[in-house]
């Protein structure tokens, strides 16, 4: 064993350029076997023929992609993007102030960050079920409002776009708060004092100093919310029902009850395409900003 | 007398029960280079922050006036001051030009005028606008960043410029250079400089007047020479330059001075000490460079003379510091120019009996430290 180790180290010392690769190896291997290879399979499936009992049959077709021209599927795709974008914007608007407040709360910082992470201790599934109990006709919200005499009939919340949106924001808000908090936390307070002496009122200090310097956190948070929101299926399934189906539900259905693996694979790649486009457009616009600001 | 530009009247500031600044008062005249000097934790930075508006005086904590107006509750952006920060506090996301333009933008200066003023400000601190203007602050050296911070403050043509240990992060040579440059900017532009530092040499070099702070109070306020020649308390005597201390009991008071008797019976005459009573114990201070060494029997008349034995000769390049032990075991230091004495056999080698002599005019009676 010692011999082997020595030989390995000797080999590494002779090939310094391979040292970085050698530490990357375990993670890279894992991603290759469990992510890249299955992804390759799915890509191939998406062009094959459907087998009605599940699986695929040989052949080549682009009909599974062509189906997205169908208004039915187009509508699902558009709805998914709208929900994911809406969820990102809502999380940003609500999460930024939270992150800002935490970053300025001195000795309470760590406790507050802990509270933001706390929901992760419970399974996402359980938390989404809990929202059903809040929102259903005999749920906490409706019974409270009726008890206070504010409404006489329960408000129908489940199965509405608002319910799906509420569930998505609830689930992904911490992913927005944490990166923004970490970039605000690094902000040197003397920069704000410098801006203040230079005549900047609170609003100017925020938009000219705080916001630009926290942009890395905003970008990271937005991507961390937008991408999983785009692929989510649990929230729309539980809180939205059949009317509010998202593309994640479509993929899930195609692989399970509908037994149309090629179409499910194609839908997955459509989602991936949207993600790549969005990320690319986002980073591109950031670069333009940076140039304009210089 | 013209109205002071800055006035502190009995200003106090308490943080969590601790007095950071205790009823301090002073006035700063227009165009003055005014330094606030003291060790860390003495309250000098709090004093500057009270003036800048980052801190508000206590409820019953006196008043801060700028150009006659009480500004206690005015925010920094309403005070129209300029400030240079210890770590420069340049905006990392803005280029050098945009940093300098920041204050002009906030004050709504028209764009055409802005470009011209930014250029002039960078010229003033001797940074080439064409070369450095478009760079991000991260691409500059410490000295260059310091200059940008200065340009960002001066571009606003303030009547008062606050500087919070601005040279602390620079190396010695650059610091000396910037000291002279700051002083000449102060003269040339007629801007009142309020300069916070813990470096006594820096304060002595640049200031018109110095407020020495100790333990949240102003221990002494005066011109550099006055503070150095006539330190009021032992703290000031020790913090500004070096001092020898002599303790004794007042045995005679005369006009402008006292005579004290040391525990070993030797008498020492000193200036100051008005109002000190006979029999009172007082502390005297005398600067090492005003102390001379003579043979035991060669002391000139009219001088204070204490018998001593040489303990150590410290070689400091242009100066020699000779440490001599007095009869009671206390120590005095005599500083002298290195004129090649060590090459010749001299009277004062280690162990030699000698006398330390110093003029009563160079010996000051110190006031007791406030509790």
XYZ file of C-alpha atoms in Angstrom:
665
model
C 0.000 0.000 0.000
C 2.808 2.380 0.968
C 4.626 1.338 -2.183
C 1.609 2.146 -4.274
C 1.194 5.517 -2.638
C 4.847 6.392 -3.149
C 4.718 5.369 -6.783
C 1.584 7.465 -7.261
C 3.186 10.538 -5.677
C 6.318 10.051 -7.777
C 4.204 9.854 -10.891
C 2.349 13.029 -9.914
C 5.588 14.913 -9.261
C 6.708 14.053 -12.763
C 3.406 15.260 -14.262
C 2.610 18.514 -12.430
C -0.025 19.528 -14.961
C -2.099 16.483 -14.028
C -2.259 17.332 -10.324
C -5.381 19.443 -10.706
C -7.028 16.648 -12.655
C -6.212 14.111 -10.015
C -8.109 16.011 -7.299
C -11.018 16.589 -9.662
C -11.252 12.937 -10.475
C -13.747 11.635 -7.858
C -16.296 14.391 -8.483
C -15.786 14.388 -12.205
C -16.210 10.635 -12.363
C -19.438 10.834 -10.364
C -20.907 13.499 -12.648
C -19.823 11.631 -15.747
C -21.413 8.325 -14.755
C -24.562 9.585 -13.088
C -25.248 12.755 -15.055
C -23.537 12.999 -18.428
C -24.119 9.391 -19.514
C -27.846 9.303 -18.606
C -28.228 12.695 -20.234
C -26.714 11.255 -23.393
C -29.213 8.394 -23.249
C -32.096 10.803 -22.839
C -30.883 12.898 -25.730
C -30.813 9.802 -27.907
C -34.261 8.678 -26.660
C -35.758 12.035 -27.536
C -35.222 11.218 -31.228
C -36.397 7.589 -31.050
C -39.759 5.921 -31.438
C -42.039 5.326 -28.503
C -42.623 1.853 -27.113
C -46.152 1.707 -25.652
C -44.972 -0.452 -22.729
C -42.324 2.064 -21.724
C -38.816 2.370 -23.112
C -37.983 3.161 -26.702
C -37.717 1.538 -30.091
C -35.085 2.170 -32.700
C -35.672 4.869 -35.289
C -35.180 8.532 -35.815
C -37.827 11.226 -35.595
C -38.160 14.821 -34.528
C -41.891 14.499 -33.959
C -41.467 14.698 -30.168
C -39.950 18.143 -30.482
C -42.438 19.139 -33.154
C -45.264 18.448 -30.683
C -44.277 21.599 -28.811
C -45.762 23.594 -31.687
C -49.121 22.254 -30.460
C -50.852 25.107 -28.560
C -51.598 22.696 -25.713
C -47.914 22.082 -25.002
C -46.886 25.588 -25.952
C -49.275 26.863 -23.321
C -47.678 24.635 -20.689
C -44.220 25.811 -21.698
C -45.194 29.483 -21.587
C -46.979 29.016 -18.268
C -43.887 27.332 -16.836
C -41.602 30.158 -17.910
C -44.035 32.779 -16.605
C -44.330 31.025 -13.245
C -40.569 30.594 -12.937
C -39.914 34.227 -13.862
C -42.699 35.437 -11.568
C -41.341 33.329 -8.754
C -37.834 34.739 -9.347
C -39.025 38.351 -9.380
C -41.239 37.869 -6.317
C -38.409 36.127 -4.450
C -36.045 38.934 -5.374
C -38.428 41.660 -4.240
C -39.167 39.902 -0.973
C -35.773 38.315 -0.410
C -33.562 41.338 -0.968
C -35.001 43.341 1.952
C -34.725 40.264 4.167
C -31.079 39.733 3.185
C -30.383 43.442 3.690
C -31.979 43.484 7.120
C -30.072 40.377 8.212
C -26.763 41.804 7.005
C -27.296 44.846 9.223
C -28.570 43.098 12.327
C -25.216 42.776 14.089
C -25.139 40.077 16.736
C -28.425 38.551 15.501
C -27.028 37.753 12.043
C -26.190 34.109 12.630
C -29.484 33.367 14.328
C -31.444 34.972 11.479
C -29.490 33.088 8.816
C -30.218 29.926 10.769
C -33.937 30.762 10.699
C -33.789 31.222 6.930
C -32.263 27.761 6.559
C -34.578 26.161 9.109
C -37.348 25.133 6.608
C -34.835 22.828 4.898
C -34.968 20.614 7.966
C -38.392 19.489 6.819
C -38.953 17.707 3.529
C -40.166 19.888 0.686
C -43.037 17.454 0.156
C -44.223 17.832 3.739
C -43.978 21.609 3.562
C -46.011 21.686 0.364
C -48.661 19.453 1.940
C -48.752 21.877 4.858
C -49.674 24.624 2.421
C -52.680 22.579 1.312
C -53.878 22.569 4.894
C -53.477 26.322 5.023
C -55.230 27.049 1.741
C -58.062 24.551 1.417
C -61.700 25.596 1.943
C -61.686 24.400 5.545
C -58.044 25.439 6.008
C -56.569 27.819 8.516
C -56.774 30.921 6.316
C -60.404 30.482 5.355
C -61.637 29.460 8.802
C -59.792 32.405 10.386
C -61.203 34.928 7.934
C -64.683 33.473 8.313
C -64.353 33.414 12.091
C -63.470 37.099 12.033
C -66.523 37.723 9.870
C -64.485 39.177 7.028
C -65.877 36.648 4.530
C -68.949 34.439 4.531
C -67.918 31.952 1.842
C -64.475 30.311 1.803
C -62.111 31.764 -0.804
C -61.121 29.145 -3.355
C -57.339 29.126 -3.285
C -56.189 25.641 -4.233
C -55.929 25.045 -7.964
C -55.320 28.707 -8.760
C -52.179 30.226 -10.280
C -51.794 32.230 -7.055
C -51.545 29.023 -5.035
C -48.823 27.625 -7.298
C -46.942 30.902 -7.185
C -47.219 31.072 -3.402
C -45.898 27.532 -3.133
C -42.983 28.184 -5.495
C -41.952 31.392 -3.735
C -42.258 29.719 -0.358
C -40.026 26.879 -1.505
C -37.311 28.890 -3.234
C -37.128 32.158 -1.274
C -34.167 30.997 0.903
C -32.116 30.357 -2.255
C -32.543 34.053 -3.065
C -31.889 35.330 0.449
C -28.652 33.466 1.143
C -26.465 34.556 -1.801
C -27.695 38.165 -1.561
C -26.994 38.132 2.154
C -23.493 36.847 1.581
C -22.676 39.625 -0.896
C -24.202 42.323 1.347
C -22.343 40.945 4.322
C -19.047 41.579 2.513
C -19.975 45.194 1.779
C -17.547 47.557 3.503
C -19.661 49.934 5.655
C -17.153 52.734 5.126
C -18.252 52.823 1.458
C -21.710 53.857 2.628
C -20.225 56.498 4.888
C -18.076 57.776 2.036
C -21.172 58.029 -0.172
C -23.047 59.823 2.583
C -20.332 62.447 3.073
C -20.245 62.910 -0.692
C -23.874 63.983 -0.479
C -25.754 60.757 -1.240
C -29.159 60.494 0.435
C -30.401 57.025 1.487
C -31.991 56.176 -1.896
C -28.876 57.235 -3.815
C -26.668 55.231 -1.456
C -28.780 52.163 -2.148
C -28.993 52.439 -5.921
C -25.469 53.742 -6.545
C -23.494 51.710 -4.009
C -25.347 48.881 -2.260
C -27.248 47.457 -5.219
C -24.380 47.430 -7.737
C -22.054 45.836 -5.205
C -24.593 43.152 -4.342
C -25.285 42.239 -7.995
C -23.210 39.040 -7.827
C -25.544 37.848 -5.069
C -28.628 38.921 -7.024
C -27.449 37.016 -10.123
C -26.578 33.901 -8.149
C -29.864 34.018 -6.229
C -31.930 34.557 -9.377
C -30.342 31.581 -11.114
C -30.725 29.419 -8.016
C -34.458 30.243 -7.947
C -35.253 30.398 -11.645
C -33.687 27.090 -12.668
C -35.303 24.803 -10.093
C -38.599 26.720 -10.387
C -38.599 25.973 -14.106
C -38.232 22.258 -13.475
C -40.502 21.986 -10.461
C -43.503 19.635 -10.622
C -44.420 18.921 -7.022
C -45.799 22.377 -6.205
C -47.948 22.667 -9.323
C -49.146 19.095 -8.846
C -50.206 19.527 -5.216
C -51.328 23.144 -5.164
C -52.317 23.708 -8.793
C -53.957 20.443 -9.756
C -54.734 19.477 -13.342
C -55.401 23.038 -14.550
C -52.034 24.445 -13.523
C -49.750 21.783 -14.976
C -46.114 22.838 -15.521
C -43.572 21.273 -17.812
C -42.095 19.308 -14.909
C -45.459 17.551 -14.523
C -45.516 16.821 -18.225
C -42.096 15.155 -18.066
C -43.125 13.161 -15.033
C -46.360 11.999 -16.685
C -44.660 10.982 -19.904
C -42.201 8.770 -18.069
C -44.794 7.242 -15.742
C -48.478 6.994 -16.633
C -48.245 8.027 -20.308
C -45.274 5.723 -20.995
C -43.915 7.993 -23.686
C -40.220 8.151 -22.856
C -39.139 9.880 -26.066
C -41.608 12.713 -25.576
C -40.640 13.035 -21.894
C -36.981 13.216 -22.900
C -37.731 15.839 -25.538
C -39.663 17.912 -22.960
C -36.668 17.717 -20.611
C -34.393 19.036 -23.300
C -36.800 21.839 -24.084
C -36.629 22.904 -20.420
C -32.870 22.702 -20.547
C -32.841 24.843 -23.676
C -34.946 27.494 -21.968
C -32.609 27.504 -18.958
C -29.529 27.862 -21.134
C -31.114 30.667 -23.139
C -32.199 32.513 -20.009
C -28.824 32.200 -18.311
C -27.023 33.256 -21.451
C -29.279 36.281 -21.956
C -28.896 37.243 -18.316
C -25.116 37.066 -18.265
C -24.981 38.844 -21.600
C -27.066 41.749 -20.336
C -24.865 41.936 -17.217
C -21.765 42.270 -19.396
C -23.375 45.094 -21.343
C -24.204 46.850 -18.068
C -20.656 46.520 -16.905
C -19.362 48.085 -20.101
C -21.879 50.903 -19.947
C -20.905 51.602 -16.350
C -17.184 51.823 -17.036
C -11.680 87.473 16.158
C -13.320 85.913 13.141
C -16.002 83.302 13.699
C -14.546 79.788 14.068
C -15.297 77.335 11.263
C -15.842 74.473 13.690
C -16.817 74.723 17.301
C -17.276 71.952 19.881
C -18.998 73.105 23.075
C -18.908 70.531 25.881
C -19.579 67.696 23.445
C -20.097 64.241 24.950
C -20.770 60.888 23.335
C -21.552 57.681 25.185
C -21.479 54.193 23.671
C -23.128 51.497 25.792
C -22.405 53.333 29.035
C -18.807 54.140 28.060
C -17.902 57.789 27.506
C -16.079 57.872 24.175
C -15.878 61.655 24.287
C -16.232 63.553 27.572
C -17.381 67.192 27.463
C -14.748 68.380 25.018
C -14.579 71.948 23.711
C -12.428 73.524 21.045
C -12.623 75.915 18.111
C -11.041 75.575 14.708
C -10.240 78.712 12.709
C -10.702 79.095 8.986
C -7.862 77.657 6.910
C -6.223 76.011 9.890
C -4.465 72.645 9.788
C -5.916 71.196 12.979
C -4.818 67.778 14.195
C -6.475 65.540 16.729
C -3.733 63.358 18.139
C -3.906 60.503 20.587
C -3.426 56.782 21.134
C -6.068 54.334 19.908
C -9.212 54.424 22.018
C -8.673 58.019 23.175
C -11.797 59.274 21.377
C -10.150 61.030 18.445
C -12.011 59.070 15.782
C -15.318 59.544 17.607
C -14.609 63.284 17.690
C -14.081 63.314 13.927
C -17.213 61.216 13.375
C -19.211 63.655 15.506
C -17.996 66.426 13.244
C -18.733 64.437 10.073
C -22.205 63.575 11.346
C -21.854 59.798 11.586
C -22.364 60.108 15.317
C -24.850 62.313 17.139
C -23.850 63.832 20.521
C -25.630 62.581 23.649
C -28.986 64.205 24.518
C -27.315 66.553 27.004
C -24.011 66.287 25.163
C -23.348 69.887 24.184
C -23.320 71.218 20.639
C -21.297 70.868 17.462
C -21.263 73.988 15.293
C -20.103 74.323 11.711
C -19.788 77.877 10.424
C -21.863 79.113 13.336
C -24.778 76.700 12.817
C -25.597 73.989 15.341
C -25.431 70.756 13.320
C -25.984 68.147 16.065
C -28.825 66.436 14.210
C -27.816 67.095 10.619
C -27.001 64.067 8.507
C -23.527 63.908 6.906
C -24.947 64.644 3.442
C -26.427 67.870 4.777
C -23.148 69.120 6.234
C -21.238 69.791 3.008
C -17.944 68.525 4.355
C -15.450 66.320 2.594
C -13.666 63.381 4.141
C -10.762 61.078 3.391
C -11.100 57.675 5.027
C -8.446 55.528 6.599
C -8.919 52.665 4.132
C -9.677 55.183 1.317
C -13.229 53.750 0.882
C -13.090 54.018 -2.913
C -16.072 52.496 -4.721
C -14.696 49.264 -6.218
C -17.369 49.115 -8.946
C -16.611 52.576 -10.317
C -13.615 53.804 -12.288
C -11.301 56.444 -10.846
C -13.151 59.201 -12.751
C -16.538 57.950 -11.609
C -15.299 57.823 -8.031
C -14.166 61.421 -8.225
C -17.383 62.457 -9.998
C -19.612 60.759 -7.391
C -20.012 63.784 -5.126
C -20.549 66.133 -8.060
C -23.323 63.876 -9.388
C -24.996 63.839 -5.967
C -24.887 67.627 -5.891
C -26.371 67.949 -9.361
C -23.387 69.590 -11.028
C -23.991 69.878 -14.821
C -22.266 67.208 -16.866
C -19.975 69.475 -18.891
C -18.678 71.180 -15.793
C -18.267 67.807 -14.065
C -15.789 66.449 -16.602
C -13.662 69.559 -16.281
C -13.679 69.508 -12.475
C -12.821 65.808 -12.276
C -9.870 66.405 -14.573
C -8.711 69.378 -12.517
C -9.019 67.434 -9.241
C -6.936 64.527 -10.574
C -4.352 67.013 -11.836
C -4.267 68.614 -8.399
C -3.288 65.327 -6.728
C -0.833 64.684 -9.578
C -2.573 61.730 -11.222
C -2.748 61.879 -15.001
C -6.515 61.906 -15.793
C -6.060 60.310 -19.214
C -3.955 57.480 -17.855
C -5.633 56.760 -14.507
C -9.173 58.092 -15.017
C -10.637 54.977 -16.648
C -8.948 52.461 -14.341
C -10.724 50.634 -11.529
C -9.366 51.418 -8.049
C -8.169 47.820 -7.694
C -5.588 48.515 -10.435
C -3.893 51.278 -8.417
C -1.171 51.215 -5.760
C -1.872 52.320 -2.182
C -0.369 55.753 -2.768
C -2.394 56.255 -5.925
C -5.617 55.200 -4.190
C -4.820 57.715 -1.484
C -4.571 60.400 -4.149
C -7.887 59.376 -5.705
C -9.549 59.553 -2.285
C -8.105 63.023 -1.865
C -9.255 64.107 -5.332
C -12.746 62.752 -4.629
C -12.915 64.972 -1.544
C -11.243 68.085 -2.988
C -13.313 68.123 -6.176
C -16.269 69.309 -4.075
C -14.336 72.446 -3.099
C -15.280 71.937 0.544
C -14.555 74.557 3.177
C -13.614 71.777 5.627
C -11.749 68.568 4.842
C -11.739 65.745 7.393
C -8.917 63.222 7.244
C -9.036 60.018 9.309
C -5.483 58.656 9.559
C -5.191 58.900 5.782
C -1.508 58.019 5.587
C -1.567 55.061 7.956
C -1.337 52.420 5.235
C 1.500 54.027 3.270
C 5.192 53.254 3.618
C 7.447 55.747 5.366
C 8.886 57.501 2.333
C 5.524 57.960 0.647
C 4.053 59.106 3.935
C 6.650 61.887 4.319
C 5.986 62.978 0.758
C 2.206 63.036 1.261
C 2.598 64.962 4.529
C 4.289 67.834 2.729
C 1.802 67.640 -0.107
C -1.207 67.770 2.228
C 0.294 70.723 4.054
C 0.854 72.618 0.811
C -2.711 71.841 -0.391
C -3.992 73.236 2.891
C -2.001 76.462 2.389
C -2.774 76.819 -1.295
C -6.512 76.083 -1.237
C -7.330 77.764 2.082
C -9.381 74.718 3.126
C -9.621 73.972 6.843
C -8.057 70.555 7.487
C -9.135 68.463 10.454
C -6.648 65.645 10.679
C -6.868 62.622 12.974
C -3.677 60.698 13.660
C -1.901 58.644 16.291
C 1.500 59.585 14.853
C 2.954 62.427 16.935
C 5.687 63.233 14.443
C 3.118 63.573 11.660
C 1.037 65.913 13.802
C 4.051 68.036 14.767
C 5.189 68.301 11.138
C 1.915 69.353 9.558
C -0.311 71.048 12.105
C -0.954 74.647 12.946
C -2.523 73.447 16.169
C -2.865 70.055 17.808
C -5.503 68.782 20.206
C -3.900 65.948 22.153
C -6.608 63.568 23.343
C -6.359 61.125 26.194
C -9.096 59.087 27.827
C -11.990 60.827 26.004
C -10.759 64.317 26.894
C -8.594 66.977 25.287
C -5.431 66.794 27.378
C -3.816 69.818 25.731
C -4.516 72.077 22.799
C -1.926 74.318 21.216
C 0.666 74.917 18.526
C 3.176 72.054 18.014
C 6.042 73.970 19.658
C 3.888 74.931 22.614
C 2.804 71.338 23.194
C 6.311 70.013 22.846
C 7.976 72.697 24.972
C 5.315 73.036 27.648
C 3.419 69.749 28.009
C 0.648 70.166 30.528
C 0.346 66.615 31.832
C 2.579 63.587 32.139
C 0.526 61.917 29.415
C 1.292 64.679 26.919
C 4.944 64.806 27.971
C 5.232 61.068 27.345
C 3.070 60.806 24.207
C 4.654 63.717 22.305
C 8.359 62.981 22.195
C 10.152 61.522 25.195
C 10.491 62.936 28.684
C 12.367 62.505 31.925
C 10.245 62.790 35.025
C 11.252 64.104 38.433
C 9.002 63.883 41.497
C 9.374 66.028 44.568
C 7.772 68.209 47.199
C 7.338 71.961 46.698
C 9.706 73.788 49.065
C 9.627 77.246 47.509
C 7.361 79.122 45.101
C 8.642 82.078 43.174
C 7.375 84.096 40.227
C 6.869 81.780 37.258
C 8.237 78.708 38.949
C 8.754 76.454 41.941
C 11.595 74.660 43.672
C 10.981 71.044 44.615
C 12.933 68.750 46.858
C 13.443 65.162 45.770
C 13.234 62.310 48.222
C 17.056 62.110 48.176
C 17.277 65.754 49.270
C 18.385 67.261 45.950
C 16.630 70.447 44.870
C 15.246 71.007 41.362
C 13.920 74.332 40.083
C 11.219 74.362 37.394
C 8.956 76.750 35.472
C 5.173 76.756 35.747
C 3.232 75.329 38.662
C 1.193 78.454 39.393
C -1.066 77.957 42.380
C 0.843 74.987 43.748
C 1.089 75.080 47.529
C 4.123 74.486 49.689
C 4.525 70.849 50.636
C 2.497 69.599 47.667
C 3.947 66.666 45.689
C 4.447 67.563 42.034
C 5.809 65.908 38.925
C 8.316 67.683 36.661
C 9.281 66.867 33.081
C 12.412 67.644 31.099
C 13.213 66.576 27.512
C 16.229 64.254 27.029
C 17.839 66.648 24.518
C 17.803 69.405 27.170
C 19.709 67.255 29.633
C 23.504 67.396 29.667
C 26.113 65.245 31.322
C 29.090 66.726 33.123
C 31.745 65.490 35.469
C 30.581 65.200 39.094
C 32.138 68.529 40.111
C 31.950 70.501 36.897
C 28.279 71.494 36.944
C 27.775 75.112 35.827
C 25.974 77.409 38.253
C 22.272 78.187 37.980
C 21.492 74.707 36.624
C 19.661 71.802 38.163
C 22.234 69.182 39.001
C 21.685 65.573 40.079
C 24.519 63.120 40.776
C 24.250 59.979 38.670
C 26.055 56.966 37.290
C 25.990 56.046 33.612
C 24.152 52.820 32.998
C 23.973 52.480 29.244
C 24.870 54.326 26.062
C 22.292 53.656 23.313
C 23.572 54.242 19.821
C 20.794 55.630 17.575
C 22.671 56.843 14.529
C 22.522 60.619 14.489
C 21.725 60.672 18.206
C 23.203 59.039 21.286
C 20.943 58.315 24.239
C 22.801 58.038 27.520
C 20.821 56.459 30.347
C 21.983 57.453 33.812
C 20.843 56.058 37.147
C 20.241 58.567 39.966
C 20.947 57.973 43.623
C 17.441 56.678 44.318
C 17.549 54.191 41.446
C 15.366 56.259 39.098
C 16.678 56.901 35.621
C 17.215 59.920 33.363
C 18.049 59.957 29.670
C 20.295 62.522 28.035
C 20.070 62.729 24.235
C 22.931 64.286 22.317
C 24.016 64.635 18.752
C 26.456 61.972 17.666
C 29.543 64.073 17.028
C 31.998 61.248 17.130
C 32.239 61.139 20.907
C 32.444 57.367 20.928
C 35.740 57.477 18.982
C 37.491 59.342 21.775
C 37.882 58.102 25.308
C 35.103 59.946 27.056
C 34.106 60.771 30.570
C 30.820 58.951 30.290
C 31.378 55.324 29.695
C 29.151 52.805 31.383
C 29.661 52.876 35.128
C 31.195 56.394 35.186
C 30.158 58.744 37.978
C 28.708 61.950 36.544
C 26.083 64.631 36.992
C 22.975 65.230 34.909
C 22.374 68.930 34.503
C 19.422 70.769 33.005
C 18.160 74.323 33.030
C 15.172 75.323 35.205
C 13.791 76.953 32.020
C 13.591 73.512 30.360
C 11.950 71.904 33.374
C 8.151 72.067 33.508
C 5.765 71.448 36.361
C 3.058 69.035 35.193
C -0.591 69.151 36.179
C -2.049 66.005 37.721
C -4.005 63.813 35.281
C -7.789 64.218 35.529
C -9.469 61.153 36.988
